[in-house]
PDB file of C-alpha atoms in Angstrom:
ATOM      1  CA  UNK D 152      16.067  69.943   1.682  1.00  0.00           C
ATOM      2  CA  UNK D 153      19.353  69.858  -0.046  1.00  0.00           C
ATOM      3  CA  UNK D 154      20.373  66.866   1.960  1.00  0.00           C
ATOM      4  CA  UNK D 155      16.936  64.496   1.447  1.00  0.00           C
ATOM      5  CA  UNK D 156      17.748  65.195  -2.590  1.00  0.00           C
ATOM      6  CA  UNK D 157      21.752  64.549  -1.968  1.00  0.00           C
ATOM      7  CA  UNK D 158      20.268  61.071  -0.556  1.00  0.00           C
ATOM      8  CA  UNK D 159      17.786  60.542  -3.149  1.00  0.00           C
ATOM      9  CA  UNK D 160      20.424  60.624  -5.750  1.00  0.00           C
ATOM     10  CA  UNK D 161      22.719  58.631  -4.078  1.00  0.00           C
ATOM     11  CA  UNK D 162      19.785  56.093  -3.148  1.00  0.00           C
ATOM     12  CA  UNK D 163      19.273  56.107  -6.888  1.00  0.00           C
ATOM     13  CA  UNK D 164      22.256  55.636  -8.382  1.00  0.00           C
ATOM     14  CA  UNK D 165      22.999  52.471  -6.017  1.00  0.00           C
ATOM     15  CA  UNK D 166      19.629  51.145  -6.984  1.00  0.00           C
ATOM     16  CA  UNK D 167      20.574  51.287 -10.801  1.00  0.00           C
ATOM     17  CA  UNK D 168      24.682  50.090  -9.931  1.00  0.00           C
ATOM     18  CA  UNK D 169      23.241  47.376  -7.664  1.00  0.00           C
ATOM     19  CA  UNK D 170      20.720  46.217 -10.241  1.00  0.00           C
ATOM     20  CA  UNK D 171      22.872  46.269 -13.344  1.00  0.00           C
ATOM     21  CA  UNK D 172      25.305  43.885 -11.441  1.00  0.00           C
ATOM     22  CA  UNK D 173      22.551  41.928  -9.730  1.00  0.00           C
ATOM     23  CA  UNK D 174      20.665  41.423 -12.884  1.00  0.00           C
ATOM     24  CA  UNK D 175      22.631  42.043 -15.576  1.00  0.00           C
ATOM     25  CA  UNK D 176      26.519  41.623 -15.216  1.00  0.00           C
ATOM     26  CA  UNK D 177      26.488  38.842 -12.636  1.00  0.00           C
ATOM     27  CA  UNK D 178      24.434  36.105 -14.625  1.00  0.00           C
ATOM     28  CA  UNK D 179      25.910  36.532 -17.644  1.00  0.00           C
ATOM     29  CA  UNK D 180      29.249  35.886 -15.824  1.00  0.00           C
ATOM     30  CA  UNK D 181      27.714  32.908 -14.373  1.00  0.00           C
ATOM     31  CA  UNK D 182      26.166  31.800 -17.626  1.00  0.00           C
ATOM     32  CA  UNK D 183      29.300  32.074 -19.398  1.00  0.00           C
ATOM     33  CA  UNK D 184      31.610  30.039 -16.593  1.00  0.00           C
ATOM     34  CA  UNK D 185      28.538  27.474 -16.936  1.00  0.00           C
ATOM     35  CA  UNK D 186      28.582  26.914 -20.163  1.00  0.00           C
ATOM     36  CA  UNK D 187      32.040  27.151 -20.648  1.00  0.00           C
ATOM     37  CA  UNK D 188      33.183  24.997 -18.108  1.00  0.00           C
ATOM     38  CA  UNK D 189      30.182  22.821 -17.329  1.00  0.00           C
ATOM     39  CA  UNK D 190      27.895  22.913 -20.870  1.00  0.00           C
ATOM     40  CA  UNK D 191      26.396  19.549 -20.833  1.00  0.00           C
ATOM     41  CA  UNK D 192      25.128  20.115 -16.912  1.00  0.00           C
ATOM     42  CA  UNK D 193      24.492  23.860 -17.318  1.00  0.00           C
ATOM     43  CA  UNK D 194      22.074  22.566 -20.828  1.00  0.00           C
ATOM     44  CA  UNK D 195      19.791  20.176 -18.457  1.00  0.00           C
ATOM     45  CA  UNK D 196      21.699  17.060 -18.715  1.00  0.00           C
ATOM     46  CA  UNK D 197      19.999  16.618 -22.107  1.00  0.00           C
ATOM     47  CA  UNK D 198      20.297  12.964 -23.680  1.00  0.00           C
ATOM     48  CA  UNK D 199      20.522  12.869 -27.528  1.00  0.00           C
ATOM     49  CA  UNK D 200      19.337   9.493 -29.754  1.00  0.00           C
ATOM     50  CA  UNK D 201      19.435  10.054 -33.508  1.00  0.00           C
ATOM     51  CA  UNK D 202      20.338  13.911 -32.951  1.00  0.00           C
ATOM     52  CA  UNK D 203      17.047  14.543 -30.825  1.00  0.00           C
ATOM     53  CA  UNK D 204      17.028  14.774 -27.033  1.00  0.00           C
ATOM     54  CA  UNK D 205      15.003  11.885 -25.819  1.00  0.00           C
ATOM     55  CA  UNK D 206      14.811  13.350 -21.924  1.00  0.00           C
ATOM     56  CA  UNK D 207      17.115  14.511 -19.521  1.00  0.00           C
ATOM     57  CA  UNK D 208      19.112  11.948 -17.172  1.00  0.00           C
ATOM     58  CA  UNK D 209      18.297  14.863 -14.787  1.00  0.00           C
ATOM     59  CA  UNK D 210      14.428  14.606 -14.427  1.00  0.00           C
ATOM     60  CA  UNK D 211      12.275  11.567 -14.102  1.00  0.00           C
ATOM     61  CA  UNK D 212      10.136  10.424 -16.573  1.00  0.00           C
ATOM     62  CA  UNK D 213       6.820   8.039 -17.900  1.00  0.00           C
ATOM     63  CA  UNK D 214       7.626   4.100 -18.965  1.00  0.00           C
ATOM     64  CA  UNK D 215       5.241   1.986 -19.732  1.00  0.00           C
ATOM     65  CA  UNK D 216       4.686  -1.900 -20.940  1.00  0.00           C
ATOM     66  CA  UNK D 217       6.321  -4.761 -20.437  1.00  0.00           C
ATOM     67  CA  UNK D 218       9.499  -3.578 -22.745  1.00  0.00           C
ATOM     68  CA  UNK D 219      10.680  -1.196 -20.348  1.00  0.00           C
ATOM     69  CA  UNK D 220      11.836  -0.334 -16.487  1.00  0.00           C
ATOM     70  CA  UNK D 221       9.580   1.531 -14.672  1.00  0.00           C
ATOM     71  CA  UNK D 222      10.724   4.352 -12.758  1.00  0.00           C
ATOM     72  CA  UNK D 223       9.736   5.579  -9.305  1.00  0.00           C
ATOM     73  CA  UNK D 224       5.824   6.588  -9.096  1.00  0.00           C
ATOM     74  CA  UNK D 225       5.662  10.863  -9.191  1.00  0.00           C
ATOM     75  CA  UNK D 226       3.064  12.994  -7.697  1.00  0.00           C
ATOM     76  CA  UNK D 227       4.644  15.978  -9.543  1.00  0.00           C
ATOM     77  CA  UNK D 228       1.222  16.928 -11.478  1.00  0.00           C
ATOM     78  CA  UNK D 229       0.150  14.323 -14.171  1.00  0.00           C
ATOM     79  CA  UNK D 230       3.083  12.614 -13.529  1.00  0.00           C
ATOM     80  CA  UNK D 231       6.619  14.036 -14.084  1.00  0.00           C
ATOM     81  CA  UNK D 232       5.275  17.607 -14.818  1.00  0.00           C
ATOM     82  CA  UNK D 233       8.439  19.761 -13.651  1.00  0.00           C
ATOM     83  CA  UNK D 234       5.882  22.550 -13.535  1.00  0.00           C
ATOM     84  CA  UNK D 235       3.739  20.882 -10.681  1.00  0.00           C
ATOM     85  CA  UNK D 236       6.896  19.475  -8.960  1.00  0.00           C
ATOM     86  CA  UNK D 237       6.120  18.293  -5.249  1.00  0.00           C
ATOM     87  CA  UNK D 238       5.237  15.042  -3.116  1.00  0.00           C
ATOM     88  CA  UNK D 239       1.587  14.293  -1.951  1.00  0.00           C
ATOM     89  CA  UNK D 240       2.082  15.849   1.494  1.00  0.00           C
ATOM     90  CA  UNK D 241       0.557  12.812   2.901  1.00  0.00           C
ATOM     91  CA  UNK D 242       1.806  12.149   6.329  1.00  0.00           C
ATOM     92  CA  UNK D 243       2.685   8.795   7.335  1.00  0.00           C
ATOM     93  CA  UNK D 244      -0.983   8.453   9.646  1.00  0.00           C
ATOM     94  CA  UNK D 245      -2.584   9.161   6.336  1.00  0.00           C
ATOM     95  CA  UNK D 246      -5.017   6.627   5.279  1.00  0.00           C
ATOM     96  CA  UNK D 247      -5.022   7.653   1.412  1.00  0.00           C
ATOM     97  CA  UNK D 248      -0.752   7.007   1.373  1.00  0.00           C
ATOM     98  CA  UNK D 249      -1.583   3.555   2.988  1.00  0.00           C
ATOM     99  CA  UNK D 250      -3.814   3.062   0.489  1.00  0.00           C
ATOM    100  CA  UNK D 251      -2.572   4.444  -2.129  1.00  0.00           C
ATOM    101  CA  UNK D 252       0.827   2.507  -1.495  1.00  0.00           C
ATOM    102  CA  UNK D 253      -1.043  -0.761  -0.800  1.00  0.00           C
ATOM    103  CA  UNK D 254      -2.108  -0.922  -3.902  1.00  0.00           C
ATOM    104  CA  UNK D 255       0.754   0.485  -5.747  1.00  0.00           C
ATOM    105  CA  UNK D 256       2.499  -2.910  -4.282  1.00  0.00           C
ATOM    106  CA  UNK D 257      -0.606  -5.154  -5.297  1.00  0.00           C
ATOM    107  CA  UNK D 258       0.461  -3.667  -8.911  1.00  0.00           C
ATOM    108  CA  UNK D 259       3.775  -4.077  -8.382  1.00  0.00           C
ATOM    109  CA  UNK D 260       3.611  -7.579  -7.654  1.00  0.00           C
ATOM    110  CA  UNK D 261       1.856  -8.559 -10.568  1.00  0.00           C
ATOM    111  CA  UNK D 262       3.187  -6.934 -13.394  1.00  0.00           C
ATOM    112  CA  UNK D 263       6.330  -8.056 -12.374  1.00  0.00           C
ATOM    113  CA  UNK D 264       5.131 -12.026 -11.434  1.00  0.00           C
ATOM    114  CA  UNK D 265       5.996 -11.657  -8.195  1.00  0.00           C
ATOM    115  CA  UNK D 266       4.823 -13.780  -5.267  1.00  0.00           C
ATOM    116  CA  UNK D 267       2.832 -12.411  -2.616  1.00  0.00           C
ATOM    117  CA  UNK D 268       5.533 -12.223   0.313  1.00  0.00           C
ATOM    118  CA  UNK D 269       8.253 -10.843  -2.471  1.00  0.00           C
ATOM    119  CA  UNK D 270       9.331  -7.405  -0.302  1.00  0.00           C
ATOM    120  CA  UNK D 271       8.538  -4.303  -2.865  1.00  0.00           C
ATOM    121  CA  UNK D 272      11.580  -2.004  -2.729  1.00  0.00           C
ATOM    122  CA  UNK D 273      10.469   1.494  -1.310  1.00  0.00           C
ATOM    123  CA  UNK D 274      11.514   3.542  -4.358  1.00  0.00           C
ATOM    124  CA  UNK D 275       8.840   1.340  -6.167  1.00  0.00           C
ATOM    125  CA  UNK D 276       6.073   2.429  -4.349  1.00  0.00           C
ATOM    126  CA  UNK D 277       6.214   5.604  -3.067  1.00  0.00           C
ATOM    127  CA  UNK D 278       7.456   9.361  -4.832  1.00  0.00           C
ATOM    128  CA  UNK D 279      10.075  10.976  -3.657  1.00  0.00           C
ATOM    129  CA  UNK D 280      10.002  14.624  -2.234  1.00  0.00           C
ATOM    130  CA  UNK D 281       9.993  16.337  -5.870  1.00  0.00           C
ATOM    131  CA  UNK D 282       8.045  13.849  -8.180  1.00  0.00           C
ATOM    132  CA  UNK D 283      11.145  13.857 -10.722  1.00  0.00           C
ATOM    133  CA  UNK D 284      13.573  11.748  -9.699  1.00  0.00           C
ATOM    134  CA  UNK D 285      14.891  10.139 -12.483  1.00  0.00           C
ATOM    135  CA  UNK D 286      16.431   6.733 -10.700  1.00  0.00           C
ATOM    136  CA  UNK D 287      15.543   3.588  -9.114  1.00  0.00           C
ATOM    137  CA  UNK D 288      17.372   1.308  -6.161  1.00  0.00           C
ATOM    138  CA  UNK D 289      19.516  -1.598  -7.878  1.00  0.00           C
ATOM    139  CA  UNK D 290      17.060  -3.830  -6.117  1.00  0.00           C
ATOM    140  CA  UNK D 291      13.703  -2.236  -7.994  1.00  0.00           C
ATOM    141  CA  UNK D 292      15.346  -3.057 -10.919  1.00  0.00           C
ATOM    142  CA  UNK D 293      16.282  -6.955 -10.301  1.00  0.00           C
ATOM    143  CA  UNK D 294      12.570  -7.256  -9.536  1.00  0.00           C
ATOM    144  CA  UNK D 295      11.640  -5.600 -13.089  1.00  0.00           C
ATOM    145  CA  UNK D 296      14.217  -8.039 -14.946  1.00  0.00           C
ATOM    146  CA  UNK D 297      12.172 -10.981 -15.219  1.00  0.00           C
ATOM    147  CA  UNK D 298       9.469  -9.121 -17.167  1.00  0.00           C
ATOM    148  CA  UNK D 299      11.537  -7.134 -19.170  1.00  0.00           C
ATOM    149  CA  UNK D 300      13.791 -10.325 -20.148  1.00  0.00           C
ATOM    150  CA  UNK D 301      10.397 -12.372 -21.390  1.00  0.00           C
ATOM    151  CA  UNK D 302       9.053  -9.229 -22.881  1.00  0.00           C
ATOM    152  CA  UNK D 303      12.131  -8.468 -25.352  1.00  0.00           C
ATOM    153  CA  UNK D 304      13.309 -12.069 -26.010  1.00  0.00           C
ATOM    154  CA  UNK D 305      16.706 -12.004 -24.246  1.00  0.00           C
ATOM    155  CA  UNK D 306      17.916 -14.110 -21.151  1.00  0.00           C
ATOM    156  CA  UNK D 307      17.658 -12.436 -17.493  1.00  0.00           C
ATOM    157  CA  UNK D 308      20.831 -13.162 -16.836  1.00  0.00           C
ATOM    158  CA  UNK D 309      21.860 -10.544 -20.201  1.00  0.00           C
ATOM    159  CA  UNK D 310      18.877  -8.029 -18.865  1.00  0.00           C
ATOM    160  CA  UNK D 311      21.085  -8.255 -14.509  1.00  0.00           C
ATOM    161  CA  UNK D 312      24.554  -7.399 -16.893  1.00  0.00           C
ATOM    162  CA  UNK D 313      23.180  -4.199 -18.075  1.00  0.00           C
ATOM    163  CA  UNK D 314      21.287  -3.168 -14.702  1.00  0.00           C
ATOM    164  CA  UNK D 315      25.097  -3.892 -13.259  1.00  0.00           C
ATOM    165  CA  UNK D 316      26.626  -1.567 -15.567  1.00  0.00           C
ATOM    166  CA  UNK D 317      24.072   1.077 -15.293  1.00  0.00           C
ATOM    167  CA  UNK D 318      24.348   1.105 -11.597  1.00  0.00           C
ATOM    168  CA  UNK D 319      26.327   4.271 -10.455  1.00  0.00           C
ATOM    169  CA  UNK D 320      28.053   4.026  -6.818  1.00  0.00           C
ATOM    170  CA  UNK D 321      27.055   6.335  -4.025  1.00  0.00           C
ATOM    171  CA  UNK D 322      28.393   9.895  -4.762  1.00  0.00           C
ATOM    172  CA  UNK D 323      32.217  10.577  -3.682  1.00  0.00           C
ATOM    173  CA  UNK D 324      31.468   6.827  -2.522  1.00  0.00           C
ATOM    174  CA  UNK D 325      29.829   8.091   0.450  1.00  0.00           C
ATOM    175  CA  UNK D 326      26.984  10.201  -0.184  1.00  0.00           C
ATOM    176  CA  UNK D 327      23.285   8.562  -1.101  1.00  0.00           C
ATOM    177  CA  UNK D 328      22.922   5.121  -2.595  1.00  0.00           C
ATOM    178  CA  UNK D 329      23.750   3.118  -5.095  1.00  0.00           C
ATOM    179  CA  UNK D 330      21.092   4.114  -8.099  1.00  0.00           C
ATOM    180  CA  UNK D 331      20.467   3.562 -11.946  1.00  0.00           C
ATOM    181  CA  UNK D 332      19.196   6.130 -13.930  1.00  0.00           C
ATOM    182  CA  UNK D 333      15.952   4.899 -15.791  1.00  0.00           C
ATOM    183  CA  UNK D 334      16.369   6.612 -19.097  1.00  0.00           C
ATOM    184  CA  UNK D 335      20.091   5.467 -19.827  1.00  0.00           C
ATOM    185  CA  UNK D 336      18.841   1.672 -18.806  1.00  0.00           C
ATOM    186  CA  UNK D 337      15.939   1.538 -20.909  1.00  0.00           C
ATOM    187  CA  UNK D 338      17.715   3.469 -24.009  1.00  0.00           C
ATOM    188  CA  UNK D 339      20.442   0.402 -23.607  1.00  0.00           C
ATOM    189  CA  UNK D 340      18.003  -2.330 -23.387  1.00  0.00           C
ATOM    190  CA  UNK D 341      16.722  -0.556 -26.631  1.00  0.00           C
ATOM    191  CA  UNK D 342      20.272  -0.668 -28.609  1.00  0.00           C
ATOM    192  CA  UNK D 343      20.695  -4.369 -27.754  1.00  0.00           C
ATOM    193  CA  UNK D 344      19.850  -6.670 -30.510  1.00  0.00           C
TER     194      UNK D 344
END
């Protein structure tokens, strides 16, 4: 008996050891080398105008009209709900993500004035895996210039210079593709004159 309460104690003590530096000391440390080293990342990536955070550059959101770049379509709830993050689950034999893509390229085409054998850029039609993410391919965005450039007033060839310097490389120049992040395009298309 002496032994089962010997082991008890000792099974109780490691419990409360293990769970103060499980849940107590360990993410404050990693908190504090976050924010320390990293704040701007470790704070959601937050993007300020006029001292109030407009979005994050890390998570996709809603654009609409003429005025602006659309980002990639989301299936993450109503649309960009980080709560309801996830793809359709529609496999490619699906009829719906046929359909549902055929006609996200009928749309495409047309608010954008494009002709009818333009090729749609994947990233325009279909979400990605998480329903968030917040870029769009180089060549989405040269097929959106056209109607932004009319929309605003400005010349396409000034609405190409700012997709050009918005474009970020692959990562470590090998990893991914070349991307622009929505949010940062459309706040500088907002800031021109």
């Amino acid at each position: 008996m002496k032994s089962l309460l010997e082991q008890l104690e000792t099974s109780v003590r490691a419990t409360v050891v293990l769970a103060l530096i499980v849940c107590g000391i360990y993410p404050v440390v990693v908190w504090a080398v976050a924010q320390g080293v990293f704040p701007h990342q470790a704070n959601g990536s937050l993007v300020a105008t006029d001292r109030e955070n407009t979005g994050s550059r890390l998570i996709g959101q809603s654009f609409a009209g003429d005025r602006y770049f659309h980002p990639r379509p989301s299936a993450a709830g109503q649309g960009y709900d980080a709560a309801d993050s996830g793809g359709s689950n529609l496999g490619p034999l699906s009829k719906e993500l046929h359909q549902t893509i055929a006609d996200r390229v009928r749309r495409y085409r047309s608010e954008n004035g494009l002709s009818q054998s333009t090729l749609v850029p994947a990233d325009a039609v279909t979400a990605s895996a998480s329903g968030l993410d917040p870029h769009i391919s180089p060549a989405n965005a040269q097929l959106q210039a056209r109607r932004i450039a009319k929309a605003r007033s400005m010349t396409e060839g000034s609405v190409k210079e700012l997709i050009e310097k918005h474009t970020e490389g692959r990562t470590f120049g090998i990893f991914g593709d070349p991307r622009i992040n929505v949010l940062t395009l459309n706040l500088a298309l907002d800031r021109q004159k």
